CSV table of C-alpha atoms in Angstrom, one decimal:
chain,number,residue,atom,x,y,z
A,1,ARG,CA,66.0,-37.3,-31.6
A,2,PRO,CA,64.9,-36.7,-35.2
A,3,PRO,CA,67.7,-36.5,-37.8
A,4,ALA,CA,68.9,-33.1,-38.9
A,5,PRO,CA,67.4,-31.8,-42.1
A,6,ARG,CA,69.2,-32.7,-45.3
A,7,PRO,CA,70.9,-29.8,-47.1
A,8,SER,CA,69.2,-28.0,-49.9
A,9,PRO,CA,70.6,-28.1,-53.5
A,10,ARG,CA,72.1,-24.7,-53.0
A,11,GLN,CA,73.8,-25.8,-49.8
A,12,ILE,CA,75.4,-28.9,-51.2
A,13,THR,CA,78.4,-26.8,-52.4
A,14,ARG,CA,79.4,-23.3,-52.0
A,15,PRO,CA,79.3,-21.2,-55.2
A,16,SER,CA,82.7,-21.2,-56.9
A,17,THR,CA,83.1,-18.2,-59.1
A,18,PRO,CA,86.8,-17.2,-59.0
A,19,THR,CA,87.2,-13.4,-59.4
A,20,THR,CA,90.9,-13.6,-59.9
A,21,PRO,CA,93.1,-15.9,-61.9
A,22,PRO,CA,94.7,-19.1,-60.4
A,23,GLY,CA,97.5,-18.1,-58.1
A,24,ARG,CA,96.0,-14.8,-56.9
A,25,GLY,CA,93.2,-15.8,-54.6
A,26,GLY,CA,89.6,-17.0,-54.5
A,27,TRP,CA,88.1,-20.4,-53.6
A,28,GLY,CA,86.9,-23.5,-55.3
A,29,SER,CA,84.6,-25.6,-53.2
A,30,SER,CA,84.4,-28.9,-55.1
A,31,TYR,CA,85.4,-30.7,-58.2
A,32,ALA,CA,81.9,-30.2,-59.7
A,33,ALA,CA,82.1,-26.4,-59.0
A,34,ALA,CA,85.5,-26.2,-60.6
A,35,PHE,CA,84.2,-27.9,-63.7
A,36,PHE,CA,81.1,-25.8,-63.7
A,37,ASP,CA,83.1,-22.5,-63.6
A,38,ARG,CA,85.5,-23.5,-66.3
A,39,PRO,CA,84.3,-21.9,-69.6
A,40,GLU,CA,85.8,-24.7,-71.8
A,41,VAL,CA,84.4,-27.5,-69.7
A,42,GLU,CA,80.8,-28.7,-69.8
A,43,LEU,CA,79.6,-30.6,-66.7
A,44,VAL,CA,77.4,-33.2,-68.3
A,45,ALA,CA,76.8,-36.1,-65.8
A,46,GLY,CA,77.0,-37.2,-62.2
A,47,ALA,CA,76.8,-40.5,-60.3
A,48,ASP,CA,75.8,-40.9,-56.6
A,49,ARG,CA,74.2,-43.9,-54.9
A,50,ASP,CA,72.1,-41.7,-52.6
A,51,PRO,CA,68.9,-40.6,-54.5
A,52,GLN,CA,68.5,-37.4,-52.6
A,53,ARG,CA,72.1,-36.2,-53.1
A,54,ARG,CA,71.8,-37.3,-56.7
A,55,ALA,CA,68.7,-35.2,-57.3
A,56,MET,CA,70.2,-32.2,-55.5
A,57,PHE,CA,73.3,-32.4,-57.6
A,58,GLY,CA,71.2,-32.4,-60.8
A,59,GLU,CA,69.2,-29.4,-59.6
A,60,ARG,CA,72.3,-27.5,-58.4
A,61,TYR,CA,74.1,-27.8,-61.8
A,62,GLY,CA,71.1,-28.3,-64.2
A,63,ILE,CA,72.1,-31.8,-65.2
A,64,GLY,CA,69.8,-34.5,-66.3
A,65,ALA,CA,72.3,-37.3,-66.9
A,66,LEU,CA,72.3,-38.7,-63.4
A,67,TYR,CA,73.2,-42.3,-62.4
A,68,ALA,CA,73.1,-44.4,-59.3
A,69,ASP,CA,76.0,-46.5,-60.7
A,70,ALA,CA,79.2,-44.9,-61.7
A,71,LEU,CA,80.2,-47.8,-64.0
A,72,GLU,CA,76.9,-47.3,-65.9
A,73,MET,CA,77.7,-43.6,-66.3
A,74,LEU,CA,81.1,-44.5,-67.7
A,75,ASP,CA,79.6,-46.9,-70.1
A,76,GLU,CA,76.8,-44.6,-71.3
A,77,GLU,CA,78.5,-41.2,-71.4
A,78,ARG,CA,81.5,-40.2,-73.6
A,79,LEU,CA,83.4,-38.3,-70.9
A,80,ASP,CA,86.7,-36.6,-71.3
A,81,ILE,CA,87.4,-35.9,-67.6
A,82,VAL,CA,86.1,-37.7,-64.5
A,83,ALA,CA,86.4,-36.6,-60.8
A,84,ILE,CA,86.2,-39.5,-58.4
A,85,ALA,CA,85.2,-38.3,-54.9
A,86,THR,CA,83.9,-41.7,-53.6
A,87,ASN,CA,85.0,-43.3,-50.4
A,88,THR,CA,88.7,-44.2,-50.6
A,89,LYS,CA,88.2,-47.9,-51.2
A,90,GLY,CA,86.5,-47.3,-54.6
A,91,ARG,CA,88.9,-44.9,-56.2
A,92,SER,CA,91.5,-47.3,-57.7
A,93,ALA,CA,88.9,-49.5,-59.4
A,94,LEU,CA,86.9,-46.6,-60.7
A,95,THR,CA,90.0,-45.0,-62.1
A,96,VAL,CA,90.9,-48.1,-63.9
A,97,ALA,CA,87.3,-48.4,-65.2
A,98,ALA,CA,87.4,-44.7,-66.3
A,99,VAL,CA,90.6,-45.2,-68.3
A,100,ALA,CA,89.1,-48.4,-69.9
A,101,ALA,CA,86.0,-46.3,-70.9
A,102,GLY,CA,88.2,-43.8,-72.8
A,103,VAL,CA,88.3,-41.0,-70.2
A,104,ARG,CA,91.2,-38.7,-71.0
A,105,GLY,CA,91.9,-37.2,-67.6
A,106,VAL,CA,91.1,-38.3,-64.0
A,107,LEU,CA,91.0,-36.4,-60.7
A,108,VAL,CA,90.6,-38.4,-57.4
A,109,ASP,CA,89.9,-37.0,-54.0
A,110,LYS,CA,92.4,-37.6,-51.2
A,111,PRO,CA,93.4,-40.0,-49.7
A,112,MET,CA,94.0,-41.5,-53.1
A,113,VAL,CA,94.3,-45.1,-51.9
A,114,PHE,CA,95.0,-47.3,-48.9
A,115,SER,CA,97.4,-49.9,-50.4
A,116,LEU,CA,100.4,-50.1,-52.8
A,117,ALA,CA,98.5,-52.6,-54.9
A,118,GLU,CA,95.6,-50.1,-55.4
A,119,ALA,CA,98.1,-47.4,-56.3
A,120,ASP,CA,99.9,-49.7,-58.7
A,121,ALA,CA,96.6,-50.5,-60.5
A,122,MET,CA,95.4,-47.0,-61.1
A,123,VAL,CA,98.8,-45.3,-61.7
A,124,GLY,CA,99.7,-48.2,-64.1
A,125,ALA,CA,96.5,-48.0,-66.0
A,126,CYS,CA,96.8,-44.2,-66.5
A,127,ALA,CA,100.4,-44.4,-67.5
A,128,GLU,CA,99.8,-47.1,-70.1
A,129,ALA,CA,96.9,-45.1,-71.7
A,130,GLY,CA,98.7,-41.8,-71.4
A,131,VAL,CA,95.9,-40.4,-69.1
A,132,PRO,CA,97.0,-37.7,-66.6
A,133,LEU,CA,95.9,-38.6,-63.0
A,134,VAL,CA,95.7,-36.0,-60.2
A,135,GLY,CA,96.0,-37.6,-56.8
A,136,GLY,CA,94.0,-35.2,-54.7
A,137,ALA,CA,93.6,-31.4,-54.1
A,138,THR,CA,96.6,-30.4,-52.0
A,139,SER,CA,98.9,-27.4,-51.5
A,140,VAL,CA,101.3,-28.6,-54.1
A,141,SER,CA,98.7,-28.0,-56.8
A,142,HIS,CA,99.2,-24.2,-56.3
A,143,PRO,CA,101.2,-22.5,-59.1
A,144,SER,CA,103.7,-21.2,-56.6
A,145,PHE,CA,105.1,-24.8,-56.3
A,146,ALA,CA,105.8,-24.8,-60.0
A,147,ARG,CA,107.6,-21.5,-59.6
A,148,ALA,CA,109.7,-22.9,-56.8
A,149,LYS,CA,110.7,-25.9,-58.9
A,150,ALA,CA,111.6,-23.6,-61.8
A,151,LEU,CA,113.8,-21.6,-59.5
A,152,VAL,CA,115.6,-24.7,-58.4
A,153,GLU,CA,116.1,-25.9,-62.0
A,154,GLU,CA,117.3,-22.4,-63.0
A,155,GLY,CA,120.0,-22.6,-60.3
A,156,ALA,CA,118.6,-20.0,-57.9
A,157,ILE,CA,120.0,-21.9,-54.9
A,158,GLY,CA,122.9,-23.6,-56.7
A,159,GLU,CA,123.3,-27.4,-56.6
A,160,VAL,CA,120.7,-29.1,-54.5
A,161,ARG,CA,122.3,-30.8,-51.5
A,162,SER,CA,119.3,-32.0,-49.5
A,163,LEU,CA,115.6,-31.7,-48.8
A,164,GLU,CA,113.7,-31.6,-45.5
A,165,ALA,CA,110.1,-32.3,-44.8
A,166,ARG,CA,107.9,-32.1,-41.8
A,167,VAL,CA,106.7,-34.7,-39.4
A,168,PRO,CA,104.3,-36.4,-40.0
A,169,VAL,CA,105.3,-37.1,-43.6
A,170,PHE,CA,101.7,-37.5,-44.8
A,171,ALA,CA,101.9,-39.4,-48.2
A,172,GLN,CA,98.5,-38.0,-49.1
A,173,HIS,CA,99.5,-34.4,-48.4
A,174,GLN,CA,103.1,-34.6,-49.6
A,175,ASP,CA,105.0,-31.5,-50.8
A,176,TRP,CA,108.5,-33.0,-51.0
A,177,SER,CA,107.7,-35.6,-53.6
A,178,TYR,CA,107.2,-32.9,-56.3
A,179,PHE,CA,110.8,-31.8,-56.0
A,180,LEU,CA,112.5,-35.2,-56.4
A,181,THR,CA,114.6,-35.7,-59.5
A,182,GLY,CA,115.4,-39.4,-58.7
A,183,ASP,CA,113.6,-42.4,-57.4
A,184,PRO,CA,113.7,-43.2,-53.7
A,185,VAL,CA,115.8,-46.3,-53.3
A,186,TRP,CA,116.0,-46.9,-49.6
A,187,VAL,CA,114.7,-45.3,-46.3
A,188,CYS,CA,115.4,-45.4,-42.6
A,189,GLY,CA,112.8,-44.5,-40.0
A,190,THR,CA,112.6,-44.2,-36.3
A,191,GLY,CA,110.1,-43.2,-33.6
A,192,ASP,CA,106.8,-44.3,-35.3
A,193,GLN,CA,103.8,-44.4,-33.0
A,194,PRO,CA,101.3,-47.2,-32.5
A,195,ARG,CA,98.0,-47.2,-34.3
A,196,ARG,CA,96.1,-44.2,-33.1
A,197,GLU,CA,92.8,-44.5,-31.2
A,198,ARG,CA,90.9,-43.1,-34.2
A,199,GLY,CA,92.4,-45.7,-36.5
A,200,SER,CA,95.3,-43.8,-38.3
A,201,THR,CA,98.5,-45.7,-39.0
A,202,GLU,CA,100.2,-42.9,-40.8
A,203,PHE,CA,104.0,-42.6,-40.0
A,204,MET,CA,104.6,-40.3,-37.1
A,205,GLY,CA,108.3,-40.7,-36.6
A,206,GLN,CA,111.4,-39.2,-38.3
A,207,GLY,CA,113.6,-40.6,-41.0
A,208,MET,CA,115.7,-40.3,-44.1
A,209,ILE,CA,115.0,-41.0,-47.8
A,210,ALA,CA,117.9,-41.8,-50.2
A,211,CYS,CA,117.3,-41.3,-53.9
A,212,SER,CA,118.9,-42.7,-57.0
A,213,ASP,CA,120.5,-39.4,-58.0
A,214,GLY,CA,122.1,-38.9,-54.6
A,215,THR,CA,119.5,-36.6,-53.2
A,216,VAL,CA,118.7,-37.1,-49.5
A,217,VAL,CA,115.3,-36.1,-47.9
A,218,HIS,CA,115.3,-35.7,-44.1
A,219,ILE,CA,111.9,-36.2,-42.4
A,220,ARG,CA,112.5,-34.1,-39.3
A,221,ALA,CA,110.4,-32.9,-36.4
A,222,GLY,CA,110.4,-29.1,-36.4
A,223,ALA,CA,111.2,-28.8,-40.1
A,224,PRO,CA,109.1,-26.7,-42.5
A,225,GLU,CA,106.7,-28.4,-44.8
A,226,VAL,CA,109.5,-28.5,-47.3
A,227,ARG,CA,113.0,-27.0,-47.3
A,228,ILE,CA,115.4,-27.3,-50.3
A,229,SER,CA,119.0,-26.6,-49.4
A,230,GLY,CA,121.5,-25.8,-52.1
A,231,SER,CA,125.1,-24.8,-52.5
A,232,ARG,CA,124.3,-21.1,-52.8
A,233,GLY,CA,121.0,-20.7,-51.0
A,234,GLU,CA,117.8,-22.4,-49.9
A,235,MET,CA,114.0,-22.1,-50.2
A,236,LEU,CA,111.4,-23.2,-47.8
A,237,PHE,CA,107.6,-23.5,-47.6
A,238,GLU,CA,106.3,-22.8,-44.1
A,239,HIS,CA,103.1,-21.3,-42.7
A,240,ASN,CA,101.6,-21.2,-46.2
A,241,GLN,CA,104.4,-18.9,-47.5
A,242,TRP,CA,107.4,-19.5,-49.7
A,243,ARG,CA,110.7,-17.9,-48.7
A,244,LEU,CA,114.0,-17.7,-50.7
A,245,TYR,CA,117.5,-17.1,-49.3
A,246,GLN,CA,120.6,-16.6,-51.5
A,247,ASP,CA,124.3,-16.1,-50.8
A,248,VAL,CA,125.3,-12.5,-51.4
A,249,GLU,CA,128.7,-10.8,-51.7
A,250,ALA,CA,127.9,-7.1,-51.0
A,251,PRO,CA,127.6,-5.1,-48.9
A,252,ALA,CA,128.5,-7.9,-46.5
A,253,ALA,CA,129.0,-11.5,-47.4
A,254,GLY,CA,126.4,-13.9,-46.1
A,255,ARG,CA,123.0,-15.3,-46.9
A,256,ALA,CA,120.1,-12.9,-47.3
A,257,GLU,CA,116.3,-13.3,-47.8
A,258,MET,CA,115.3,-12.3,-51.3
A,259,PRO,CA,111.8,-11.3,-52.5
A,260,TRP,CA,109.8,-14.3,-53.6
A,261,PRO,CA,108.9,-14.0,-57.3
A,262,ALA,CA,105.2,-14.2,-58.0
A,263,PRO,CA,103.0,-16.1,-57.5
A,264,GLN,CA,103.2,-16.4,-53.7
A,265,PHE,CA,101.1,-19.2,-52.1
A,266,LEU,CA,97.5,-18.4,-51.2
A,267,SER,CA,95.1,-20.9,-49.7
A,268,GLY,CA,92.0,-22.1,-51.5
A,269,MET,CA,91.0,-23.0,-55.0
A,270,ARG,CA,92.9,-26.3,-54.9
A,271,THR,CA,90.4,-28.1,-57.1
A,272,VAL,CA,90.7,-25.2,-59.6
A,273,TYR,CA,94.4,-25.7,-59.8
A,274,CYS,CA,94.1,-29.5,-60.1
A,275,LEU,CA,91.7,-29.1,-63.0
A,276,ASP,CA,94.1,-26.5,-64.6
A,277,ASP,CA,96.9,-29.0,-64.4
A,278,LEU,CA,94.8,-31.7,-65.8
A,279,ILE,CA,93.7,-29.7,-68.8
A,280,ALA,CA,97.3,-28.5,-69.4
A,281,CYS,CA,98.4,-32.1,-69.6
A,282,MET,CA,95.6,-33.0,-71.9
A,283,GLU,CA,96.5,-30.1,-74.2
A,284,GLY,CA,100.2,-31.0,-74.1
A,285,ARG,CA,101.3,-28.0,-72.1
A,286,LEU,CA,102.4,-29.9,-69.1
A,287,ASP,CA,104.0,-33.3,-68.8
A,288,GLU,CA,102.5,-34.3,-65.4
A,289,PRO,CA,100.2,-32.8,-62.8
A,290,LYS,CA,102.0,-31.3,-59.9
A,291,ASN,CA,100.2,-33.6,-57.5
A,292,SER,CA,100.1,-36.5,-59.8
A,293,GLY,CA,98.9,-40.0,-58.8
A,294,ARG,CA,102.5,-41.2,-59.5
A,295,ARG,CA,104.0,-38.8,-57.0
A,296,VAL,CA,101.4,-39.7,-54.4
A,297,ALA,CA,102.2,-43.4,-55.0
A,298,VAL,CA,105.9,-42.7,-54.5
A,299,ALA,CA,105.2,-40.9,-51.2
A,300,LEU,CA,102.9,-43.7,-50.1
A,301,GLU,CA,105.6,-46.3,-50.7
A,302,VAL,CA,108.2,-44.2,-48.8
A,303,GLU,CA,105.9,-43.7,-45.9
A,304,LEU,CA,105.2,-47.5,-45.6
A,305,GLY,CA,109.0,-48.1,-45.9
A,306,LEU,CA,109.6,-45.7,-43.1
A,307,LYS,CA,107.1,-47.5,-40.9
A,308,LEU,CA,108.7,-50.9,-41.7
A,309,SER,CA,112.2,-49.5,-40.9
A,310,SER,CA,111.0,-48.0,-37.5
A,311,ALA,CA,109.3,-51.3,-36.6
A,312,ARG,CA,112.6,-53.1,-37.3
A,313,GLY,CA,114.7,-50.8,-35.1
A,314,GLY,CA,115.7,-48.3,-37.8
A,315,GLU,CA,117.2,-50.7,-40.2
A,316,ARG,CA,117.6,-49.7,-43.9
A,317,VAL,CA,114.6,-50.8,-46.0
A,318,GLU,CA,115.1,-51.1,-49.8
A,319,LEU,CA,112.6,-49.8,-52.3
A,320,PRO,CA,110.5,-50.8,-54.0
A,321,LEU,CA,108.7,-52.8,-51.3
A,322,ALA,CA,108.1,-56.5,-52.2
A,323,ASP,CA,104.7,-56.7,-50.4
A,324,ARG,CA,102.3,-54.7,-52.4
A,325,SER,CA,99.4,-55.4,-50.0
A,326,LEU,CA,100.9,-53.0,-47.5
A,327,ALA,CA,98.5,-50.2,-46.7
A,328,LEU,CA,97.9,-47.2,-44.5
A,329,THR,CA,94.6,-46.3,-42.8
A,330,TYR,CA,93.5,-42.7,-42.1
A,331,ASP,CA,91.4,-41.0,-39.5
A,332,TRP,CA,90.5,-38.0,-41.6
A,333,PHE,CA,88.9,-39.4,-44.7
A,334,ARG,CA,85.2,-40.0,-45.6
């Protein structure tokens, strides 16, 4: 059977022209489209080993600086921001190379890496150079997550007592890591499943994460994507919506659901939000991207620790892990 026709330049990405500001709707279809639609960003170069894709990219965005070798592009062009959407195995090394070439901000697609060693290399290089690193376009990039964290810090639910996160824990799609105020120091896991037929080794059991500041995160079947429980209320993110509950005194004592202060979560535009975080960091308006490479690396180490614990009958596993070659495999990446 003859192969299916290759896409045309206009089909390679959907147009991405947000009609509303971040946090209020719309879609961003790719990192390139997010760059292209940002008035203060000029999309100047691209690299792809496939000559037809490379040509289509150039035609789609009107770019002449096209390269078959990403390292050559980094050497030849003076780039401020780089988006790395290669296969997973190349992302760590290309991030390190981009930082060495003087790039000031890096976005990588998810999954960010396979191994702890890869995460160490890219997160370490970015931290040493002061380069913000976004570890993939996920839900946590949405501005509503920043609003949730601000509410916690303002005392909207009182003193935080615990966090919950769903099963599977998904290091590369984590929401809970954004809300940690201390470092994970040990984990216990149980019920992990053998390697799936399609190749995934992501943790599929339940467990607990203990942090340096006393915070405990429960990885529990049936939990929302993230729940933050406090002494005077709780908030949760479930079914793509934030909900807030607070203790009330009148007319009847108890806990009542309160209106969620804008913005509420809306699907889409994740790449737009990632780029917004990156630029905010580069301009000094934000300390760290919401879905930073550091937070993804933390979640990866936790997930690998949970797997080790489950394999050892649920014993406590101390963090950081000594074996940095430990890695996950995924069945959903390209």
